[in-house]
Each structure stands twice: as structure tokens, then as C-alpha cells.
Short mmCIF file of N, CA and C in Angstrom, two decimals:
data_model
loop_
_atom_site.label_atom_id
_atom_site.label_comp_id
_atom_site.label_asym_id
_atom_site.label_seq_id
_atom_site.Cartn_x
_atom_site.Cartn_y
_atom_site.Cartn_z
N UNK A 262 10.36 -5.17 9.04
CA UNK A 262 10.79 -4.00 8.30
C UNK A 262 10.07 -3.91 6.96
N UNK A 263 9.87 -5.07 6.32
CA UNK A 263 9.20 -5.12 5.02
C UNK A 263 7.74 -4.67 5.14
N UNK A 264 7.07 -5.10 6.23
CA UNK A 264 5.69 -4.68 6.45
C UNK A 264 5.58 -3.19 6.67
N UNK A 265 6.52 -2.62 7.41
CA UNK A 265 6.53 -1.19 7.66
C UNK A 265 6.70 -0.41 6.36
N UNK A 266 7.60 -0.84 5.53
CA UNK A 266 7.85 -0.19 4.25
C UNK A 266 6.63 -0.31 3.34
N UNK A 267 5.98 -1.45 3.32
CA UNK A 267 4.77 -1.65 2.53
C UNK A 267 3.65 -0.74 3.03
N UNK A 268 3.49 -0.65 4.33
CA UNK A 268 2.46 0.20 4.92
C UNK A 268 2.69 1.68 4.58
N UNK A 269 3.90 2.12 4.68
CA UNK A 269 4.24 3.52 4.37
C UNK A 269 3.99 3.80 2.89
N UNK A 270 4.37 2.88 2.04
CA UNK A 270 4.17 3.03 0.60
C UNK A 270 2.68 3.11 0.27
N UNK A 271 1.88 2.27 0.88
CA UNK A 271 0.43 2.28 0.63
C UNK A 271 -0.19 3.60 1.09
N UNK A 272 0.20 4.08 2.25
CA UNK A 272 -0.34 5.35 2.76
C UNK A 272 0.08 6.52 1.87
N UNK A 273 1.30 6.50 1.41
CA UNK A 273 1.79 7.55 0.54
C UNK A 273 1.01 7.54 -0.78
N UNK A 274 0.79 6.36 -1.32
CA UNK A 274 0.03 6.23 -2.55
C UNK A 274 -1.41 6.72 -2.36
N UNK A 275 -2.03 6.38 -1.25
CA UNK A 275 -3.38 6.84 -0.97
C UNK A 275 -3.43 8.36 -0.84
N UNK A 276 -2.43 8.94 -0.16
CA UNK A 276 -2.39 10.40 0.00
C UNK A 276 -2.22 11.11 -1.34
N UNK A 277 -1.35 10.59 -2.17
CA UNK A 277 -1.13 11.20 -3.49
C UNK A 277 -2.40 11.09 -4.33
N UNK A 278 -3.03 9.92 -4.32
CA UNK A 278 -4.27 9.73 -5.07
C UNK A 278 -5.35 10.69 -4.59
N UNK A 279 -5.49 10.84 -3.30
CA UNK A 279 -6.49 11.74 -2.74
C UNK A 279 -6.19 13.19 -3.14
N UNK A 280 -4.93 13.59 -3.10
CA UNK A 280 -4.55 14.96 -3.47
C UNK A 280 -4.85 15.24 -4.94
N UNK A 281 -4.58 14.28 -5.80
CA UNK A 281 -4.86 14.45 -7.23
C UNK A 281 -6.37 14.56 -7.46
N UNK A 282 -7.12 13.68 -6.84
CA UNK A 282 -8.57 13.71 -6.99
C UNK A 282 -9.16 15.02 -6.48
N UNK A 283 -8.71 15.48 -5.33
CA UNK A 283 -9.18 16.74 -4.76
C UNK A 283 -8.85 17.91 -5.68
N UNK A 284 -7.66 17.92 -6.25
CA UNK A 284 -7.26 18.98 -7.17
C UNK A 284 -8.13 18.99 -8.41
N UNK A 285 -8.39 17.81 -8.98
CA UNK A 285 -9.24 17.72 -10.16
C UNK A 285 -10.66 18.21 -9.88
N UNK A 286 -11.22 17.76 -8.78
CA UNK A 286 -12.59 18.15 -8.44
C UNK A 286 -12.67 19.65 -8.21
N UNK A 287 -11.75 20.22 -7.47
CA UNK A 287 -11.80 21.67 -7.20
C UNK A 287 -11.60 22.47 -8.47
N UNK A 288 -10.75 22.00 -9.40
CA UNK A 288 -10.57 22.74 -10.65
C UNK A 288 -11.84 22.70 -11.49
N UNK A 289 -12.57 21.58 -11.48
CA UNK A 289 -13.83 21.51 -12.20
C UNK A 289 -14.86 22.45 -11.59
N UNK A 290 -14.93 22.49 -10.28
CA UNK A 290 -15.92 23.32 -9.60
C UNK A 290 -15.66 24.79 -9.90
N UNK A 291 -14.45 25.25 -9.73
CA UNK A 291 -14.16 26.67 -9.94
C UNK A 291 -14.22 27.05 -11.41
N UNK A 292 -13.76 26.18 -12.30
CA UNK A 292 -13.87 26.45 -13.73
C UNK A 292 -15.32 26.48 -14.14
N UNK A 293 -16.13 25.57 -13.62
CA UNK A 293 -17.55 25.51 -13.96
C UNK A 293 -18.28 26.78 -13.58
N UNK A 294 -17.97 27.34 -12.44
CA UNK A 294 -18.63 28.56 -12.02
C UNK A 294 -18.28 29.70 -12.95
N UNK A 295 -17.03 29.80 -13.36
CA UNK A 295 -16.62 30.84 -14.30
C UNK A 295 -17.28 30.63 -15.64
N UNK A 296 -17.31 29.39 -16.13
CA UNK A 296 -17.91 29.10 -17.41
C UNK A 296 -19.39 29.45 -17.41
N UNK A 297 -20.09 29.04 -16.36
CA UNK A 297 -21.53 29.26 -16.30
C UNK A 297 -21.85 30.74 -16.34
N UNK A 298 -21.04 31.55 -15.69
CA UNK A 298 -21.30 32.99 -15.65
C UNK A 298 -21.03 33.65 -16.99
N UNK A 299 -20.12 33.06 -17.81
CA UNK A 299 -19.74 33.72 -19.05
C UNK A 299 -20.35 33.07 -20.29
N UNK A 300 -21.10 31.99 -20.14
CA UNK A 300 -21.63 31.29 -21.30
C UNK A 300 -22.81 32.03 -21.90
N UNK A 301 -22.97 31.86 -23.19
CA UNK A 301 -24.07 32.48 -23.91
C UNK A 301 -25.08 31.39 -24.23
N UNK A 302 -26.16 31.35 -23.51
CA UNK A 302 -27.21 30.38 -23.75
C UNK A 302 -28.41 31.08 -24.37
N UNK A 303 -29.28 30.30 -24.94
CA UNK A 303 -30.50 30.86 -25.52
C UNK A 303 -30.39 31.02 -27.02
N UNK A 304 -31.41 31.68 -27.57
CA UNK A 304 -31.51 31.89 -29.01
C UNK A 304 -31.18 33.34 -29.31
N UNK A 305 -30.27 33.54 -30.26
CA UNK A 305 -29.90 34.89 -30.68
C UNK A 305 -30.05 34.96 -32.20
N UNK A 306 -30.94 35.82 -32.66
CA UNK A 306 -31.20 35.95 -34.10
C UNK A 306 -31.55 34.61 -34.75
N UNK A 307 -32.36 33.82 -34.09
CA UNK A 307 -32.81 32.56 -34.65
C UNK A 307 -31.80 31.43 -34.60
N UNK A 308 -30.74 31.57 -33.79
CA UNK A 308 -29.71 30.55 -33.72
C UNK A 308 -29.30 30.28 -32.27
N UNK A 309 -29.02 29.03 -31.99
CA UNK A 309 -28.41 28.66 -30.72
C UNK A 309 -26.93 29.03 -30.78
N UNK A 310 -26.30 29.18 -29.64
CA UNK A 310 -24.88 29.53 -29.60
C UNK A 310 -24.01 28.45 -30.25
N UNK A 311 -22.89 28.87 -30.77
CA UNK A 311 -21.92 27.93 -31.32
C UNK A 311 -21.24 27.18 -30.19
N UNK A 312 -20.60 26.09 -30.54
CA UNK A 312 -19.84 25.32 -29.56
C UNK A 312 -18.45 25.92 -29.39
N UNK A 313 -17.86 25.76 -28.20
CA UNK A 313 -16.45 26.15 -28.03
C UNK A 313 -15.56 25.17 -28.79
N UNK A 314 -14.28 25.42 -28.83
CA UNK A 314 -13.34 24.56 -29.56
C UNK A 314 -13.19 23.18 -28.92
N UNK A 315 -13.48 23.07 -27.63
CA UNK A 315 -13.30 21.79 -26.92
C UNK A 315 -14.28 20.73 -27.43
N UNK A 316 -13.99 19.47 -27.10
CA UNK A 316 -14.79 18.32 -27.55
C UNK A 316 -15.93 18.00 -26.59
N UNK A 317 -16.62 19.00 -26.09
CA UNK A 317 -17.66 18.73 -25.09
C UNK A 317 -19.01 19.34 -25.45
N UNK A 318 -19.30 19.44 -26.73
CA UNK A 318 -20.50 20.14 -27.16
C UNK A 318 -20.94 19.64 -28.53
N UNK A 319 -22.26 19.60 -28.74
CA UNK A 319 -22.83 19.38 -30.07
C UNK A 319 -23.91 20.43 -30.30
N UNK A 320 -24.06 20.83 -31.58
CA UNK A 320 -25.08 21.82 -31.92
C UNK A 320 -25.55 21.57 -33.36
N UNK A 321 -26.82 21.84 -33.61
CA UNK A 321 -27.38 21.56 -34.93
C UNK A 321 -27.39 22.78 -35.85
N UNK A 322 -26.91 23.91 -35.40
CA UNK A 322 -26.89 25.10 -36.24
C UNK A 322 -25.47 25.66 -36.32
N UNK A 323 -25.04 26.01 -37.52
CA UNK A 323 -23.76 26.67 -37.75
C UNK A 323 -22.59 25.99 -37.04
N UNK A 324 -22.48 24.68 -37.17
CA UNK A 324 -21.43 23.93 -36.47
C UNK A 324 -20.38 23.44 -37.46
N UNK A 325 -19.16 23.32 -36.96
CA UNK A 325 -18.12 22.65 -37.74
C UNK A 325 -18.37 21.15 -37.67
N UNK A 326 -17.61 20.39 -38.43
CA UNK A 326 -17.83 18.95 -38.55
C UNK A 326 -17.75 18.23 -37.20
N UNK A 327 -16.81 18.65 -36.36
CA UNK A 327 -16.60 18.00 -35.06
C UNK A 327 -17.80 18.17 -34.12
N UNK A 328 -18.49 19.30 -34.18
CA UNK A 328 -19.57 19.60 -33.25
C UNK A 328 -20.97 19.44 -33.84
N UNK A 329 -21.05 19.16 -35.14
CA UNK A 329 -22.34 19.13 -35.82
C UNK A 329 -23.17 17.91 -35.45
N UNK A 330 -24.46 18.15 -35.35
CA UNK A 330 -25.43 17.08 -35.15
C UNK A 330 -26.70 17.53 -35.89
N UNK A 331 -27.42 16.59 -36.43
CA UNK A 331 -28.62 16.95 -37.19
C UNK A 331 -29.72 17.43 -36.26
N UNK A 332 -30.54 18.38 -36.73
CA UNK A 332 -31.73 18.75 -35.96
C UNK A 332 -32.72 17.59 -35.97
N UNK A 333 -33.71 17.68 -35.14
CA UNK A 333 -34.72 16.62 -35.05
C UNK A 333 -35.96 17.07 -35.83
N UNK A 334 -36.27 16.39 -36.93
CA UNK A 334 -37.47 16.78 -37.69
C UNK A 334 -38.73 16.29 -37.00
N UNK A 335 -39.83 16.99 -37.25
CA UNK A 335 -41.12 16.51 -36.74
C UNK A 335 -42.19 16.74 -37.80
N UNK A 336 -43.28 15.97 -37.68
CA UNK A 336 -44.33 15.99 -38.69
C UNK A 336 -45.69 16.21 -38.05
N UNK A 337 -45.69 16.84 -36.89
CA UNK A 337 -46.93 17.16 -36.18
C UNK A 337 -46.96 18.66 -35.95
N UNK A 338 -48.00 19.14 -35.34
CA UNK A 338 -48.11 20.54 -34.96
C UNK A 338 -46.93 20.91 -34.05
N UNK A 339 -46.42 22.12 -34.18
CA UNK A 339 -45.26 22.55 -33.38
C UNK A 339 -45.52 22.44 -31.89
N UNK A 340 -46.70 22.83 -31.43
CA UNK A 340 -47.01 22.73 -29.99
C UNK A 340 -47.04 21.28 -29.53
N UNK A 341 -47.54 20.39 -30.37
CA UNK A 341 -47.55 18.96 -30.02
C UNK A 341 -46.12 18.43 -29.96
N UNK A 342 -45.27 18.87 -30.89
CA UNK A 342 -43.87 18.45 -30.88
C UNK A 342 -43.20 18.94 -29.60
N UNK A 343 -43.48 20.17 -29.20
CA UNK A 343 -42.86 20.72 -27.99
C UNK A 343 -43.34 19.95 -26.75
N UNK A 344 -44.62 19.68 -26.67
CA UNK A 344 -45.15 18.95 -25.51
C UNK A 344 -44.57 17.53 -25.43
N UNK A 345 -44.43 16.89 -26.57
CA UNK A 345 -43.84 15.55 -26.59
C UNK A 345 -42.38 15.62 -26.17
N UNK A 346 -41.66 16.62 -26.67
CA UNK A 346 -40.26 16.80 -26.29
C UNK A 346 -40.15 17.01 -24.78
N UNK A 347 -41.01 17.82 -24.20
CA UNK A 347 -40.98 18.06 -22.75
C UNK A 347 -41.22 16.75 -21.98
N UNK A 348 -42.12 15.92 -22.47
CA UNK A 348 -42.37 14.63 -21.81
C UNK A 348 -41.14 13.73 -21.88
N UNK A 349 -40.48 13.72 -23.03
CA UNK A 349 -39.28 12.90 -23.17
C UNK A 349 -38.18 13.41 -22.24
N UNK A 350 -37.98 14.72 -22.20
CA UNK A 350 -36.96 15.30 -21.33
C UNK A 350 -37.23 14.95 -19.87
N UNK A 351 -38.51 14.89 -19.50
CA UNK A 351 -38.86 14.63 -18.10
C UNK A 351 -38.46 13.23 -17.64
N UNK A 352 -38.19 12.32 -18.56
CA UNK A 352 -37.78 10.97 -18.15
C UNK A 352 -36.28 10.73 -18.37
N UNK A 353 -35.57 11.72 -18.86
CA UNK A 353 -34.11 11.59 -18.98
C UNK A 353 -33.53 11.70 -17.57
N UNK A 354 -32.75 10.72 -17.14
CA UNK A 354 -32.23 10.73 -15.77
C UNK A 354 -31.46 12.00 -15.42
N UNK A 355 -31.70 12.50 -14.22
CA UNK A 355 -30.99 13.65 -13.65
C UNK A 355 -31.07 14.90 -14.53
N UNK A 356 -32.19 15.06 -15.23
CA UNK A 356 -32.37 16.20 -16.13
C UNK A 356 -33.62 16.97 -15.72
N UNK A 357 -33.48 18.29 -15.70
CA UNK A 357 -34.57 19.15 -15.26
C UNK A 357 -34.69 20.36 -16.18
N UNK A 358 -35.91 20.62 -16.65
CA UNK A 358 -36.16 21.82 -17.45
C UNK A 358 -36.15 23.01 -16.51
N UNK A 359 -35.34 24.02 -16.84
CA UNK A 359 -35.27 25.20 -15.98
C UNK A 359 -35.82 26.45 -16.64
N UNK A 360 -36.03 26.40 -17.96
CA UNK A 360 -36.57 27.56 -18.67
C UNK A 360 -37.26 27.08 -19.92
N UNK A 361 -38.40 27.70 -20.21
CA UNK A 361 -39.07 27.41 -21.48
C UNK A 361 -39.91 28.59 -21.91
N UNK A 362 -39.91 28.80 -23.22
CA UNK A 362 -40.78 29.80 -23.85
C UNK A 362 -41.57 29.07 -24.92
N UNK A 363 -42.28 29.79 -25.76
CA UNK A 363 -43.07 29.12 -26.79
C UNK A 363 -42.21 28.37 -27.81
N UNK A 364 -40.92 28.78 -27.97
CA UNK A 364 -40.08 28.12 -28.97
C UNK A 364 -38.70 27.68 -28.45
N UNK A 365 -38.50 27.68 -27.14
CA UNK A 365 -37.18 27.38 -26.58
C UNK A 365 -37.33 26.61 -25.27
N UNK A 366 -36.43 25.64 -25.08
CA UNK A 366 -36.37 24.87 -23.83
C UNK A 366 -34.91 24.79 -23.41
N UNK A 367 -34.66 25.09 -22.13
CA UNK A 367 -33.31 24.94 -21.56
C UNK A 367 -33.43 23.99 -20.38
N UNK A 368 -32.64 22.92 -20.43
CA UNK A 368 -32.62 21.93 -19.36
C UNK A 368 -31.20 21.76 -18.84
N UNK A 369 -31.10 21.34 -17.60
CA UNK A 369 -29.81 20.99 -17.00
C UNK A 369 -29.79 19.49 -16.79
N UNK A 370 -28.68 18.89 -17.14
CA UNK A 370 -28.50 17.46 -16.94
C UNK A 370 -27.23 17.25 -16.14
N UNK A 371 -27.34 16.51 -15.03
CA UNK A 371 -26.19 16.31 -14.14
C UNK A 371 -25.64 14.90 -14.26
N UNK A 372 -24.31 14.80 -14.18
CA UNK A 372 -23.69 13.47 -14.21
C UNK A 372 -23.99 12.74 -12.90
N UNK A 373 -23.96 11.44 -12.98
CA UNK A 373 -24.39 10.61 -11.85
C UNK A 373 -23.48 10.76 -10.63
N UNK A 374 -22.18 10.69 -10.80
CA UNK A 374 -21.29 10.63 -9.64
C UNK A 374 -20.87 12.01 -9.14
N UNK A 375 -20.27 12.81 -10.03
CA UNK A 375 -19.72 14.09 -9.59
C UNK A 375 -20.69 15.25 -9.75
N UNK A 376 -21.86 15.01 -10.35
CA UNK A 376 -22.90 16.04 -10.52
C UNK A 376 -22.45 17.20 -11.39
N UNK A 377 -21.57 16.92 -12.39
CA UNK A 377 -21.19 17.94 -13.35
C UNK A 377 -22.41 18.30 -14.18
N UNK A 378 -22.54 19.55 -14.57
CA UNK A 378 -23.74 20.04 -15.23
C UNK A 378 -23.52 20.23 -16.73
N UNK A 379 -24.47 19.74 -17.52
CA UNK A 379 -24.52 19.99 -18.95
C UNK A 379 -25.74 20.86 -19.22
N UNK A 380 -25.59 21.81 -20.14
CA UNK A 380 -26.72 22.62 -20.59
C UNK A 380 -27.26 21.98 -21.86
N UNK A 381 -28.55 21.69 -21.87
CA UNK A 381 -29.20 21.09 -23.03
C UNK A 381 -30.28 22.06 -23.48
N UNK A 382 -30.17 22.49 -24.74
CA UNK A 382 -31.10 23.50 -25.27
C UNK A 382 -31.80 22.98 -26.51
N UNK A 383 -33.05 23.38 -26.66
CA UNK A 383 -33.86 23.01 -27.82
C UNK A 383 -34.54 24.27 -28.34
N UNK A 384 -34.51 24.44 -29.66
CA UNK A 384 -35.13 25.61 -30.30
C UNK A 384 -36.05 25.12 -31.41
N UNK A 385 -37.30 25.53 -31.33
CA UNK A 385 -38.29 25.18 -32.34
C UNK A 385 -38.64 26.44 -33.14
N UNK A 386 -37.94 26.68 -34.25
CA UNK A 386 -38.20 27.91 -35.01
C UNK A 386 -39.61 27.91 -35.58
N UNK A 387 -40.21 29.09 -35.68
CA UNK A 387 -41.60 29.16 -36.14
C UNK A 387 -41.79 28.78 -37.61
N UNK A 388 -40.76 28.86 -38.42
CA UNK A 388 -40.91 28.63 -39.86
C UNK A 388 -40.29 27.32 -40.35
N UNK A 389 -39.92 26.42 -39.45
CA UNK A 389 -39.33 25.13 -39.82
C UNK A 389 -39.96 24.04 -38.97
N UNK A 390 -40.05 22.85 -39.51
CA UNK A 390 -40.57 21.70 -38.75
C UNK A 390 -39.42 20.86 -38.23
N UNK A 391 -38.51 21.53 -37.53
CA UNK A 391 -37.38 20.84 -36.90
C UNK A 391 -37.17 21.40 -35.50
N UNK A 392 -36.50 20.60 -34.69
CA UNK A 392 -36.07 21.03 -33.37
C UNK A 392 -34.56 21.15 -33.43
N UNK A 393 -34.05 22.37 -33.35
CA UNK A 393 -32.61 22.55 -33.27
C UNK A 393 -32.18 22.31 -31.84
N UNK A 394 -30.95 21.85 -31.68
CA UNK A 394 -30.52 21.48 -30.33
C UNK A 394 -29.06 21.82 -30.12
N UNK A 395 -28.75 21.98 -28.85
CA UNK A 395 -27.37 22.21 -28.42
C UNK A 395 -27.23 21.55 -27.05
N UNK A 396 -26.17 20.78 -26.88
CA UNK A 396 -25.90 20.15 -25.60
C UNK A 396 -24.42 20.31 -25.31
N UNK A 397 -24.10 20.92 -24.17
CA UNK A 397 -22.71 21.26 -23.87
C UNK A 397 -22.38 20.99 -22.41
N UNK A 398 -21.21 20.41 -22.21
CA UNK A 398 -20.64 20.17 -20.89
C UNK A 398 -20.02 21.48 -20.42
N UNK A 399 -20.23 21.85 -19.21
CA UNK A 399 -19.76 23.16 -18.74
C UNK A 399 -18.27 23.24 -18.46
N UNK A 400 -17.62 22.13 -18.18
CA UNK A 400 -16.21 22.17 -17.78
C UNK A 400 -15.40 21.16 -18.57
N UNK A 401 -14.10 21.31 -18.51
CA UNK A 401 -13.20 20.34 -19.10
C UNK A 401 -13.11 20.43 -20.61
N UNK A 402 -12.32 19.54 -21.16
CA UNK A 402 -12.09 19.52 -22.60
C UNK A 402 -12.93 18.47 -23.31
N UNK A 403 -13.31 17.41 -22.62
CA UNK A 403 -14.05 16.34 -23.26
C UNK A 403 -15.16 15.85 -22.34
N UNK A 404 -16.26 15.45 -22.96
CA UNK A 404 -17.36 14.86 -22.20
C UNK A 404 -17.49 13.37 -22.49
N UNK A 405 -16.49 12.81 -23.20
CA UNK A 405 -16.46 11.40 -23.57
C UNK A 405 -17.69 10.99 -24.39
N UNK A 406 -18.25 11.94 -25.14
CA UNK A 406 -19.37 11.66 -26.03
C UNK A 406 -20.73 11.67 -25.37
N UNK A 407 -20.81 12.08 -24.11
CA UNK A 407 -22.07 12.03 -23.36
C UNK A 407 -23.14 12.92 -24.00
N UNK A 408 -22.80 14.14 -24.38
CA UNK A 408 -23.81 15.05 -24.94
C UNK A 408 -24.39 14.52 -26.24
N UNK A 409 -23.55 14.01 -27.12
CA UNK A 409 -24.04 13.46 -28.39
C UNK A 409 -24.95 12.25 -28.13
N UNK A 410 -24.54 11.36 -27.24
CA UNK A 410 -25.37 10.18 -26.93
C UNK A 410 -26.72 10.59 -26.33
N UNK A 411 -26.71 11.57 -25.43
CA UNK A 411 -27.96 12.01 -24.80
C UNK A 411 -28.94 12.52 -25.86
N UNK A 412 -28.45 13.38 -26.74
CA UNK A 412 -29.31 13.96 -27.76
C UNK A 412 -29.80 12.87 -28.73
N UNK A 413 -28.95 11.93 -29.07
CA UNK A 413 -29.38 10.84 -29.96
C UNK A 413 -30.43 9.96 -29.29
N UNK A 414 -30.34 9.77 -27.98
CA UNK A 414 -31.38 9.02 -27.26
C UNK A 414 -32.70 9.78 -27.28
N UNK A 415 -32.64 11.09 -27.12
CA UNK A 415 -33.86 11.91 -27.19
C UNK A 415 -34.44 11.83 -28.59
N UNK A 416 -33.59 11.90 -29.61
CA UNK A 416 -34.05 11.78 -31.00
C UNK A 416 -34.78 10.45 -31.22
N UNK A 417 -34.18 9.34 -30.74
CA UNK A 417 -34.80 8.03 -30.90
C UNK A 417 -36.15 7.93 -30.18
N UNK A 418 -36.21 8.50 -28.98
CA UNK A 418 -37.47 8.49 -28.23
C UNK A 418 -38.56 9.25 -28.99
N UNK A 419 -38.19 10.42 -29.54
CA UNK A 419 -39.17 11.20 -30.30
C UNK A 419 -39.59 10.47 -31.58
N UNK A 420 -38.65 9.79 -32.22
CA UNK A 420 -38.98 9.02 -33.42
C UNK A 420 -39.95 7.89 -33.05
N UNK A 421 -39.70 7.22 -31.93
CA UNK A 421 -40.60 6.15 -31.49
C UNK A 421 -42.00 6.66 -31.17
N UNK A 422 -42.08 7.95 -30.79
CA UNK A 422 -43.39 8.54 -30.47
C UNK A 422 -44.04 9.18 -31.70
N UNK A 423 -43.42 9.00 -32.87
CA UNK A 423 -43.96 9.45 -34.15
C UNK A 423 -44.29 10.95 -34.21
N UNK A 424 -43.34 11.75 -33.77
CA UNK A 424 -43.63 13.19 -33.88
C UNK A 424 -43.40 13.70 -35.28
#
């Protein structure tokens, strides 16, 4: 009788765990699709978009204290800085550049397990020797600091390459 009760309890626990996981995953997928369709990416009047109120974004322009991150300075020609940045982005795991112009780069970075998508943007204004950046998780309230760490790793790589 004890074995039967233990077996039933284990199966019930597995079923509940599976149901919770499935609910979480489906809510991320459907929320992500809505977010992606309504998000404002790119440069508008010389600025990247602001971050939402949630803790899943960093930006180097017009940010509050919680979302602020410094731009990346460079001391080389702007085109050389952009080419070096593109090389660095190309070695960031699960990251792909999907759009670029002479002064803007938009990349997608996916998480390892669930393949959640982050938008990573870089803006090289023509009148400044800095790279402005924005990195934002598309879903949920928190990214557990992933966007800030990613951008800081890119900053360190560029510093090591003496841009």
C-alpha cells in the first residue's frame, strides 16, 4: 500500500511540474510574439529606444539609473570601430546580426536552453566617437542580468582589441 501511495504521489508531482513548465513556456512564446510586433527598435532622432519598466534591458542613451549603461568609446576611425564590433559580435555565442546600416547594427541573441530572444542594438553616431547600445530581453520581467553581462563582455573584447 505504501509503494502504491508513493508511486501515485510521484506521478502527481511530475504531472503538476510538467503542467507548470508548459504554462510558463507557452506564456513566454505568446508574450514574445506580441512584444516583438509592438517593440520599437532602431534609431529615432539620433537615439535608441528607451527601456521598458521591467528589469530586462540596458541602454546607453536617456536611461534611468536602473537601465543605464555607459556607451563604448573608441579611438579609431568610425568604420574601423564598426568592423571590429561586427567581428566581436560574430563570436558571441548564439548571436546573429540581422540588420546593419552605416551607423546601426541590430543583432539577435538566443538563450541556450529555451531559445528566448534578446535584441541587441548598436548605434555609432556620426558626430561622436562612441558606440551607443541597447540590449533587451523580449519577454518576462527579468533577464537575471544577462543583457548587461553580454554588453560588458563585448565592451571588454573591444577594449582588448584597442579600438
